[in-house]
CSV table of C-alpha atoms and ligand atoms in Angstrom, one decimal:
chain,number,residue,atom,x,y,z
A,1,MET,CA,-23.3,18.6,-28.6
A,2,GLN,CA,-20.7,16.2,-27.2
A,3,LYS,CA,-22.0,13.4,-25.0
A,4,ARG,CA,-20.8,13.6,-21.4
A,5,HIS,CA,-18.9,10.5,-20.3
A,6,THR,CA,-20.3,8.6,-17.3
A,7,PRO,CA,-17.9,8.0,-14.3
A,8,GLU,CA,-17.6,4.4,-15.4
A,9,GLU,CA,-16.5,5.4,-18.9
A,10,GLN,CA,-14.0,7.9,-17.4
A,11,ALA,CA,-12.6,5.3,-15.1
A,12,ILE,CA,-12.1,2.9,-18.0
A,13,GLU,CA,-10.4,5.7,-20.1
A,14,ILE,CA,-8.0,6.4,-17.2
A,15,MET,CA,-7.1,2.7,-16.9
A,16,ARG,CA,-6.6,2.4,-20.6
A,17,GLY,CA,-4.8,5.8,-20.8
A,18,ASN,CA,-2.3,4.8,-18.1
A,19,ASP,CA,-1.5,1.5,-19.7
A,20,ARG,CA,2.0,1.5,-21.0
A,21,GLY,CA,1.8,-1.9,-22.7
A,22,GLY,CA,1.5,-4.7,-20.1
A,23,TYR,CA,1.8,-2.4,-17.0
A,24,THR,CA,0.1,0.8,-15.9
A,25,VAL,CA,1.6,3.9,-14.4
A,26,PRO,CA,-0.3,5.3,-11.3
A,27,THR,CA,-0.6,8.7,-13.1
A,28,PRO,CA,1.5,10.2,-15.9
A,29,GLY,CA,4.3,12.6,-14.9
A,30,LEU,CA,4.1,12.3,-11.1
A,31,TYR,CA,4.6,8.5,-11.1
A,32,PRO,CA,5.8,7.4,-14.5
A,33,TYR,CA,6.8,3.8,-13.6
A,34,GLN,CA,5.2,0.6,-12.4
A,35,TRP,CA,4.5,0.7,-8.6
A,36,ASN,CA,3.9,-2.5,-6.7
A,37,TRP,CA,0.6,-2.2,-4.8
A,38,ASP,CA,-0.8,0.2,-7.4
A,39,SER,CA,-0.4,-2.4,-10.0
A,40,VAL,CA,-2.0,-5.1,-7.9
A,41,PHE,CA,-5.1,-2.9,-7.4
A,42,ALA,CA,-5.0,-1.9,-11.1
A,43,ALA,CA,-5.4,-5.6,-11.8
A,44,LEU,CA,-8.7,-5.6,-9.9
A,45,GLY,CA,-10.0,-2.8,-12.1
A,46,PHE,CA,-8.8,-4.5,-15.3
A,47,ALA,CA,-10.6,-7.7,-14.2
A,48,VAL,CA,-13.8,-5.8,-14.8
A,49,LEU,CA,-12.8,-5.1,-18.4
A,50,ASP,CA,-10.4,-7.6,-19.6
A,51,ARG,CA,-9.2,-10.6,-17.5
A,52,GLY,CA,-6.1,-11.3,-19.6
A,53,ARG,CA,-4.9,-7.7,-19.0
A,54,ALA,CA,-5.6,-8.0,-15.3
A,55,TRP,CA,-3.2,-11.0,-15.1
A,56,GLN,CA,-0.6,-9.3,-17.3
A,57,GLU,CA,-0.5,-6.4,-14.8
A,58,ILE,CA,0.6,-8.7,-12.0
A,59,GLU,CA,2.8,-10.9,-14.2
A,60,THR,CA,4.8,-7.8,-15.3
A,61,LEU,CA,5.1,-6.7,-11.7
A,62,PHE,CA,6.6,-10.1,-10.7
A,63,GLN,CA,9.1,-9.8,-13.6
A,64,GLY,CA,10.8,-7.4,-11.2
A,65,GLN,CA,11.0,-9.9,-8.3
A,66,TRP,CA,14.5,-10.2,-6.9
A,67,ALA,CA,16.3,-13.5,-6.6
A,68,ASP,CA,15.7,-13.5,-2.8
A,69,GLY,CA,11.9,-13.2,-3.3
A,70,MET,CA,11.4,-9.5,-2.7
A,71,VAL,CA,9.0,-7.7,-5.0
A,72,PRO,CA,10.3,-4.2,-5.3
A,73,HIS,CA,8.1,-1.1,-4.8
A,74,ILE,CA,9.0,0.3,-8.2
A,75,VAL,CA,9.9,-1.5,-11.4
A,76,PHE,CA,11.7,1.0,-13.7
A,77,ARG,CA,11.7,-0.1,-17.3
A,78,LYS,CA,13.4,3.0,-18.6
A,79,ASN,CA,14.8,6.2,-17.1
A,80,ASP,CA,12.2,9.0,-17.0
A,81,PRO,CA,13.5,12.4,-15.9
A,82,SER,CA,10.0,13.4,-14.7
A,83,TYR,CA,10.5,11.3,-11.5
A,84,PHE,CA,13.0,11.5,-8.7
A,85,PRO,CA,14.6,9.4,-7.3
A,86,GLY,CA,15.0,7.3,-10.4
A,87,PRO,CA,17.0,4.1,-11.1
A,88,ASP,CA,20.4,5.9,-11.0
A,89,ILE,CA,19.8,6.9,-7.4
A,90,TRP,CA,18.6,3.5,-6.2
A,91,LYS,CA,21.4,1.5,-8.1
A,92,SER,CA,19.8,-1.8,-7.3
A,93,ASN,CA,21.7,-3.6,-10.1
A,94,THR,CA,18.6,-5.7,-11.1
A,95,ASP,CA,17.1,-6.4,-14.5
A,96,PRO,CA,14.6,-4.9,-15.0
A,97,MET,CA,15.9,-2.0,-12.9
A,98,SER,CA,14.0,-1.5,-9.6
A,99,SER,CA,13.9,0.3,-6.3
A,100,GLY,CA,15.5,-1.3,-3.2
A,101,HIS,CA,12.6,-2.2,-0.9
A,102,SER,CA,9.1,-3.5,-1.2
A,103,GLN,CA,5.5,-2.3,-0.6
A,104,PRO,CA,2.4,-3.7,1.2
A,105,PRO,CA,2.0,-7.3,0.0
A,106,VAL,CA,-1.5,-7.3,-1.4
A,107,ALA,CA,-0.9,-9.6,-4.4
A,108,ALA,CA,-2.0,-12.9,-2.9
A,109,SER,CA,-5.3,-11.4,-1.8
A,110,VAL,CA,-6.1,-10.0,-5.2
A,111,ILE,CA,-5.0,-13.1,-7.0
A,112,LEU,CA,-7.3,-15.2,-4.8
A,113,THR,CA,-10.2,-12.9,-5.7
A,114,LEU,CA,-9.4,-13.2,-9.4
A,115,ALA,CA,-9.0,-17.0,-9.1
A,116,LYS,CA,-12.3,-17.4,-7.3
A,117,THR,CA,-14.3,-15.2,-9.8
A,118,GLY,CA,-12.7,-16.6,-12.9
A,119,GLY,CA,-12.4,-19.8,-15.0
A,120,LYS,CA,-9.8,-22.2,-16.2
A,121,ASP,CA,-7.4,-19.6,-17.6
A,122,ASP,CA,-7.5,-17.7,-14.3
A,123,MET,CA,-6.6,-20.8,-12.4
A,124,ALA,CA,-3.7,-21.6,-14.7
A,125,ARG,CA,-2.3,-18.1,-14.4
A,126,ALA,CA,-2.7,-18.1,-10.6
A,127,ARG,CA,-0.9,-21.4,-10.6
A,128,ARG,CA,2.1,-19.9,-12.5
A,129,LEU,CA,2.3,-17.1,-10.0
A,130,PHE,CA,1.9,-19.2,-6.9
A,131,PRO,CA,5.6,-20.1,-6.3
A,132,LYS,CA,6.5,-16.5,-6.7
A,133,LEU,CA,4.0,-15.5,-4.1
A,134,ILE,CA,5.3,-18.1,-1.7
A,135,ALA,CA,8.8,-16.7,-2.2
A,136,SER,CA,7.7,-13.1,-1.6
A,137,HIS,CA,5.9,-14.0,1.6
A,138,ARG,CA,8.9,-16.0,2.8
A,139,TRP,CA,11.0,-12.9,2.1
A,140,TRP,CA,8.8,-10.8,4.3
A,141,HIS,CA,8.9,-13.2,7.2
A,142,ASP,CA,12.6,-14.0,6.9
A,143,TYR,CA,14.2,-10.6,6.1
A,144,ARG,CA,11.8,-8.3,7.8
A,145,ASP,CA,11.3,-10.3,11.0
A,146,PRO,CA,14.8,-11.6,11.5
A,147,ASP,CA,14.2,-12.4,15.2
A,148,ARG,CA,10.9,-14.3,14.5
A,149,THR,CA,8.8,-12.1,16.7
A,150,GLY,CA,5.7,-12.2,14.4
A,151,LEU,CA,6.0,-8.5,13.7
A,152,VAL,CA,7.5,-7.5,10.4
A,153,GLY,CA,9.4,-4.2,10.1
A,154,ILE,CA,9.7,-1.7,7.3
A,155,ILE,CA,13.0,-0.1,6.5
A,156,HIS,CA,11.6,3.0,4.8
A,157,PRO,CA,8.3,4.9,5.1
A,158,TRP,CA,7.9,4.4,1.3
A,159,GLU,CA,7.8,0.7,2.1
A,160,SER,CA,4.5,1.3,3.9
A,161,GLY,CA,3.1,3.1,0.9
A,162,ARG,CA,1.9,5.7,3.5
A,163,ASP,CA,5.0,7.8,2.9
A,164,ASN,CA,4.6,10.8,5.2
A,165,CYS,CA,2.1,9.6,7.7
A,166,PRO,CA,2.8,11.0,11.2
A,167,ASP,CA,3.2,7.3,12.2
A,168,TRP,CA,6.8,7.6,10.9
A,169,ASP,CA,7.6,10.8,12.7
A,170,ILE,CA,9.2,8.9,15.7
A,171,GLY,CA,11.5,6.9,13.5
A,172,MET,CA,12.2,9.8,11.1
A,173,ASP,CA,13.2,12.1,14.0
A,174,ARG,CA,16.0,9.7,14.8
A,175,ILE,CA,17.5,9.9,11.3
A,176,VAL,CA,20.6,12.0,11.0
A,177,VAL,CA,20.9,13.5,7.6
A,178,PRO,CA,24.6,13.3,6.5
A,179,ASP,CA,26.4,16.3,5.2
A,180,ASP,CA,27.3,14.6,1.9
A,181,LEU,CA,23.6,13.8,1.0
A,182,GLY,CA,24.2,16.3,-1.8
A,183,PRO,CA,21.9,18.6,-3.6
A,184,TYR,CA,18.9,17.0,-5.4
A,185,HIS,CA,16.0,18.2,-7.4
A,186,ARG,CA,12.6,16.9,-6.3
A,187,ARG,CA,10.2,16.3,-9.2
A,188,ASP,CA,7.0,15.6,-7.3
A,189,THR,CA,6.4,19.3,-6.5
A,190,ASP,CA,6.8,20.1,-10.3
A,191,HIS,CA,3.5,18.2,-10.7
A,192,VAL,CA,1.6,18.7,-7.5
A,193,ASP,CA,1.2,21.6,-5.0
A,194,ALA,CA,3.8,21.4,-2.3
A,195,ASP,CA,1.1,21.6,0.4
A,196,GLU,CA,-0.2,18.2,-0.7
A,197,ARG,CA,3.2,16.5,-0.6
A,198,PRO,CA,5.9,15.5,2.0
A,199,THR,CA,8.1,18.3,3.3
A,200,VAL,CA,11.8,19.0,2.5
A,201,GLN,CA,12.9,17.7,5.9
A,202,GLN,CA,11.0,14.4,5.2
A,203,TYR,CA,12.6,14.1,1.7
A,204,ASP,CA,16.1,14.6,3.2
A,205,ARG,CA,15.4,11.7,5.5
A,206,PHE,CA,13.8,9.5,2.8
A,207,LEU,CA,17.0,10.0,0.7
A,208,THR,CA,19.2,9.3,3.7
A,209,ILE,CA,17.7,5.8,4.0
A,210,VAL,CA,18.1,5.2,0.2
A,211,LYS,CA,21.8,6.3,0.5
A,212,PHE,CA,22.4,3.7,3.3
A,213,GLY,CA,20.8,1.0,1.2
A,214,ARG,CA,22.7,1.8,-1.9
A,215,GLU,CA,26.0,2.0,-0.1
A,216,CYS,CA,25.6,-1.4,1.4
A,217,GLY,CA,24.5,-2.9,-1.9
A,218,TRP,CA,20.9,-3.4,-0.7
A,219,ASN,CA,22.0,-6.0,1.8
A,220,HIS,CA,18.6,-6.4,3.6
A,221,ARG,CA,20.0,-8.3,6.6
A,222,LYS,CA,22.3,-5.3,7.3
A,223,ILE,CA,19.6,-2.7,6.6
A,224,ALA,CA,17.1,-4.4,9.0
A,225,ALA,CA,19.9,-4.7,11.7
A,226,GLU,CA,21.7,-1.3,11.3
A,227,GLY,CA,19.8,0.9,8.9
A,228,PRO,CA,18.5,4.4,9.8
A,229,PHE,CA,14.9,3.3,10.1
A,230,PHE,CA,13.1,0.1,11.2
A,231,MET,CA,9.5,0.4,12.3
A,232,ALA,CA,6.4,-1.9,12.5
A,233,ASP,CA,3.6,-0.8,10.3
A,234,PRO,CA,0.0,-1.9,10.9
A,235,GLY,CA,-0.6,-1.5,7.1
A,236,VAL,CA,2.1,-3.9,6.1
A,237,GLN,CA,1.6,-6.2,9.1
A,238,PHE,CA,-2.2,-6.5,8.5
A,239,THR,CA,-2.0,-6.8,4.7
A,240,LEU,CA,0.6,-9.5,5.1
A,241,MET,CA,-1.6,-11.4,7.7
A,242,ARG,CA,-4.5,-11.3,5.3
A,243,ALA,CA,-2.3,-12.2,2.4
A,244,ASP,CA,-0.9,-15.2,4.3
A,245,ARG,CA,-4.4,-16.5,4.9
A,246,ASP,CA,-5.3,-15.9,1.3
A,247,LEU,CA,-2.2,-17.6,0.1
A,248,LEU,CA,-3.1,-20.7,2.1
A,249,GLU,CA,-6.6,-20.7,0.7
A,250,LEU,CA,-5.2,-20.1,-2.9
A,251,GLY,CA,-2.8,-23.0,-2.6
A,252,ARG,CA,-5.5,-25.3,-1.5
A,253,LEU,CA,-7.9,-24.0,-4.2
A,254,LEU,CA,-5.3,-24.6,-6.9
A,255,GLY,CA,-4.5,-28.1,-5.5
A,256,GLU,CA,-0.8,-27.0,-5.2
A,257,MET,CA,1.8,-29.1,-3.4
A,258,PHE,CA,3.3,-26.7,-0.9
A,259,ASP,CA,4.4,-26.6,2.7
A,260,GLU,CA,1.1,-25.7,4.3
A,261,GLY,CA,2.7,-25.9,7.8
A,262,GLU,CA,5.1,-23.1,6.8
A,263,VAL,CA,2.3,-20.8,5.9
A,264,GLU,CA,0.2,-21.8,9.0
A,265,GLY,CA,3.3,-21.1,11.1
A,266,TRP,CA,3.5,-17.5,9.7
A,267,ILE,CA,-0.2,-17.0,10.4
A,268,GLU,CA,0.0,-18.1,14.0
A,269,LEU,CA,3.1,-16.2,14.8
A,270,SER,CA,1.8,-13.0,13.2
A,271,GLN,CA,-1.3,-13.1,15.4
A,272,GLN,CA,1.0,-13.0,18.4
A,273,GLY,CA,3.2,-10.3,16.9
A,274,ALA,CA,0.3,-8.0,16.0
A,275,LEU,CA,-0.7,-7.8,19.7
A,276,SER,CA,2.4,-5.8,20.4
A,277,MET,CA,1.2,-3.0,18.2
A,278,TRP,CA,-1.8,-2.3,20.5
A,279,ASN,CA,-1.5,1.1,22.1
A,280,GLY,CA,-3.7,0.9,25.2
A,281,ASP,CA,-3.7,4.7,25.6
A,282,ILE,CA,-5.6,5.3,22.4
A,283,GLU,CA,-7.1,1.8,22.2
A,284,ALA,CA,-5.8,1.0,18.6
A,285,PHE,CA,-3.2,-0.9,16.8
A,286,VAL,CA,-0.5,1.6,15.7
A,287,ALA,CA,3.0,1.8,14.2
A,288,ARG,CA,5.9,1.1,16.6
A,289,ASP,CA,9.5,1.9,16.4
A,290,LEU,CA,11.3,-1.5,16.5
A,291,ARG,CA,14.5,-0.1,17.9
A,292,ALA,CA,13.2,2.1,20.7
A,293,GLY,CA,9.8,0.4,21.3
A,294,GLU,CA,7.9,3.7,21.1
A,295,PHE,CA,4.3,3.8,19.8
A,296,SER,CA,2.7,6.1,17.3
A,297,THR,CA,0.0,8.3,18.9
A,298,ALA,CA,-3.1,8.1,16.8
A,299,LEU,CA,-5.5,5.8,14.9
A,300,THR,CA,-5.1,5.7,11.1
A,301,ASN,CA,-6.7,4.0,8.2
A,302,ALA,CA,-4.0,1.3,8.5
A,303,SER,CA,-5.1,0.7,12.1
A,304,MET,CA,-8.6,-0.1,10.7
A,305,LEU,CA,-7.1,-2.9,8.6
A,306,ALA,CA,-7.1,-5.1,11.8
A,307,PHE,CA,-10.5,-6.4,10.7
A,308,TYR,CA,-9.2,-7.3,7.3
A,309,ALA,CA,-6.3,-9.2,8.9
A,310,GLY,CA,-8.5,-10.8,11.5
A,311,ALA,CA,-6.0,-9.5,14.1
A,312,GLY,CA,-6.5,-8.9,17.8
A,313,THR,CA,-9.1,-10.0,20.3
A,314,GLY,CA,-12.8,-9.5,20.1
A,315,ASP,CA,-12.6,-6.7,22.8
A,316,GLN,CA,-9.8,-4.9,20.9
A,317,LEU,CA,-11.8,-5.0,17.6
A,318,GLY,CA,-14.9,-3.8,19.5
A,319,LEU,CA,-13.0,-0.8,20.8
A,320,LEU,CA,-11.5,-0.1,17.4
A,321,ALA,CA,-14.9,-0.2,15.7
A,322,GLY,CA,-16.2,2.4,18.3
A,323,HIS,CA,-13.3,4.8,17.6
A,324,GLY,CA,-13.7,4.3,13.9
A,325,ARG,CA,-17.3,5.3,14.1
A,326,GLU,CA,-16.5,8.4,16.1
A,327,ILE,CA,-13.9,9.5,13.5
A,328,LEU,CA,-16.4,8.8,10.6
A,329,ASP,CA,-18.9,11.0,12.4
A,330,ILE,CA,-16.5,13.9,12.2
A,331,CYS,CA,-15.6,13.5,8.5
A,332,GLU,CA,-17.8,14.1,5.5
A,333,TYR,CA,-15.8,11.3,3.7
A,334,GLY,CA,-14.0,8.4,5.3
A,335,PHE,CA,-11.7,6.9,6.2
A,336,PRO,CA,-9.0,9.6,7.0
A,337,SER,CA,-5.4,8.6,7.0
A,338,TRP,CA,-4.8,10.2,10.4
A,339,ASP,CA,-7.2,10.9,13.3
A,340,PRO,CA,-8.8,14.4,12.7
A,341,ARG,CA,-8.9,15.0,16.5
A,342,HIS,CA,-5.1,14.8,16.7
A,343,GLU,CA,-3.0,18.0,16.4
A,344,ALA,CA,-0.9,16.5,13.5
A,345,PHE,CA,-3.9,16.1,11.3
A,346,GLU,CA,-3.7,17.9,7.9
A,347,SER,CA,-6.7,17.3,5.7
A,348,ARG,CA,-4.9,18.0,2.4
A,349,ARG,CA,-1.4,16.7,2.9
A,350,TYR,CA,-0.8,13.2,1.4
A,351,TRP,CA,-1.0,10.6,4.2
A,352,ARG,CA,-1.5,13.0,7.1
A,353,GLY,CA,-5.3,13.2,6.8
A,354,PRO,CA,-6.6,12.5,3.3
A,355,VAL,CA,-8.8,9.5,2.2
A,356,TRP,CA,-7.5,6.8,-0.1
A,357,SER,CA,-9.8,4.5,-2.1
A,358,VAL,CA,-7.6,1.4,-1.8
A,359,MET,CA,-7.4,1.6,2.0
A,360,ASN,CA,-11.2,2.0,2.1
A,361,TYR,CA,-11.6,-1.0,-0.1
A,362,MET,CA,-9.6,-3.2,2.3
A,363,ILE,CA,-11.1,-1.8,5.5
A,364,ALA,CA,-14.6,-2.3,4.1
A,365,ILE,CA,-13.9,-6.0,3.4
A,366,GLY,CA,-12.7,-6.5,7.0
A,367,LEU,CA,-15.6,-4.6,8.5
A,368,GLU,CA,-18.2,-6.4,6.4
A,369,GLU,CA,-16.7,-9.8,7.5
A,370,HIS,CA,-16.9,-8.8,11.2
A,371,GLY,CA,-20.5,-7.7,11.1
A,372,TYR,CA,-20.0,-3.9,10.7
A,373,ALA,CA,-22.0,-3.8,7.5
A,374,GLY,CA,-23.1,-0.2,7.9
A,375,MET,CA,-19.6,1.2,8.3
A,376,ALA,CA,-18.4,-1.0,5.4
A,377,GLU,CA,-21.2,0.3,3.1
A,378,ARG,CA,-20.3,3.9,4.1
A,379,LEU,CA,-16.7,3.5,3.1
A,380,ARG,CA,-17.6,1.8,-0.2
A,381,ASN,CA,-20.0,4.6,-1.0
A,382,ASP,CA,-17.4,7.2,-0.3
A,383,CYS,CA,-15.0,5.5,-2.8
A,384,ARG,CA,-17.7,5.8,-5.4
A,385,GLN,CA,-19.0,9.3,-4.5
A,386,LEU,CA,-15.6,11.1,-4.2
A,387,PRO,CA,-14.5,10.6,-7.8
A,388,GLU,CA,-18.0,11.4,-9.0
A,389,LEU,CA,-17.8,14.7,-7.0
A,390,SER,CA,-14.2,15.7,-7.6
A,391,GLY,CA,-12.7,13.5,-10.3
A,392,PHE,CA,-10.4,10.4,-10.1
A,393,TYR,CA,-7.7,12.0,-8.0
A,394,GLU,CA,-5.0,10.2,-6.0
A,395,TYR,CA,-6.6,11.1,-2.7
A,396,PHE,CA,-9.3,13.3,-1.2
A,397,ASP,CA,-9.8,15.8,1.6
A,398,PRO,CA,-12.0,14.0,4.2
A,399,LEU,CA,-13.7,17.3,5.2
A,400,SER,CA,-14.4,18.9,1.9
A,401,GLY,CA,-14.1,16.0,-0.6
A,402,GLU,CA,-11.7,18.0,-2.8
A,403,GLY,CA,-9.6,15.8,-5.1
A,404,LEU,CA,-5.8,16.1,-4.3
A,405,GLY,CA,-2.4,14.9,-5.5
A,406,GLY,CA,-2.2,13.3,-9.0
A,407,PRO,CA,-5.2,13.4,-11.3
A,408,ASP,CA,-6.5,10.5,-13.5
A,409,PHE,CA,-5.3,8.1,-10.9
A,410,THR,CA,-5.2,4.4,-11.9
A,411,TRP,CA,-6.1,2.8,-8.5
A,412,THR,CA,-8.9,5.3,-7.7
A,413,ALA,CA,-10.4,4.3,-11.1
A,414,ALA,CA,-9.7,0.6,-10.5
A,415,ILE,CA,-11.4,0.5,-7.1
A,416,TYR,CA,-14.4,2.5,-8.5
A,417,LEU,CA,-14.8,-0.1,-11.2
A,418,ALA,CA,-14.3,-3.1,-8.9
A,419,LEU,CA,-16.8,-1.9,-6.4
A,420,GLY,CA,-19.3,-1.0,-9.1
A,421,CYS,CA,-19.5,-4.7,-10.1
A,422,GLY,CA,-19.2,-6.2,-6.6
A,423,LEU,CA,-15.6,-7.5,-7.1
A,424,ASP,CA,-15.2,-7.7,-3.4
A,425,PRO,CA,-14.4,-10.9,-1.4
A,426,ALA,CA,-16.7,-9.8,1.5
A,427,LEU,CA,-19.7,-9.6,-0.7
A,428,ALA,CA,-21.8,-12.5,-2.1
A,429,LYS,CA,-20.7,-12.3,-5.7
A,430,VAL,CA,-17.2,-13.6,-5.0
B,1,LIG,C1,6.8,8.9,-4.2
B,1,LIG,O1,7.7,9.2,-4.9
B,1,LIG,O2,6.2,9.8,-3.6
B,1,LIG,C2,6.4,7.6,-3.9
B,1,LIG,O3,5.3,7.4,-3.1
B,1,LIG,C3,7.6,6.8,-3.4
B,1,LIG,O4,7.2,5.5,-3.6
């Protein structure tokens, strides 16, 4: 009789199986390239197995960094017809080929965790990446906050990593799809049930933004000023705020000579900027259209990253914790990507309801640090229980726990492994 594999063994097999030699794909078929924040979280999982491989994952990601400092959301090393839109649609003219915008900047935070839990080699590899991290943070503050408001914008819902969250409906509704967008063949629904993916209307708008970027040669000044979409995202804002603080700590830990005042300036300004994402009607930080000023209308798992960022006032965080608790009471598994009490909630559709392990990982760190240990523990447990119950899927139904989206998913496995051995900056082992 064949021995059944433990969940840990399965997670390790997934990480190894998705390894393409120096970088991992999130899942074969659906996502056949290197994705930005997927890779950074993959590094956390690899750190449990093989420190050298963990660093290599981040190093290969930064091979895709643009001259202006941007780390693109996809690094394409070859053309794979199983994915759309591939490099020929983006036409970013970079080597290696890449997409034209970024993704939540989580690298400095994970690198700090690796540096603090490692030895001499970890410090040396962190040191080599440090100037690249500075350049990428400078890019965010410069290109995505051109008026120095302390609030960074995103130019595409894909930049948030939370592609079709109802947060973007306000900005997406304003996009006019041009007649010459042309026919295209989506590949994601060849791999995954269409009910679990963005709609056709959303895809048309996603591609309209890519067309604008491509046609202006990915001129990010122009895209931020005139592009079809520019919204503030609590996910990007809060991961950047956390990453700025972690960058400062990392620079000091490494004994690097750098302009500490510049980083301190970003931290201070972002604290101010974040306050303008507070929607008093629902008592949460939410996405906001940066052109029209309009707020999104419900609390998300990205709103809950305020703790991780250390954003907002004590009163605001108290209110947020209360609402978070109410939402968790409704769900079998937390934290949902959209408030289940809101009419737009869909428990199975991508970022319109389902639970994502990487978001839970970061939310739990913030909650733990702010004294909400019970809620933090609940979210960490859910990240371990869901794959044990349903397999290592991309995301999960918060009501039933069903695994959805891509199977054998790298970051779900990585977070499972990292939490299993306490690789978590809010817990004592780091
Ligand atoms: C996709 O293709 O769905 C990706 O999330 C875009 O990054």
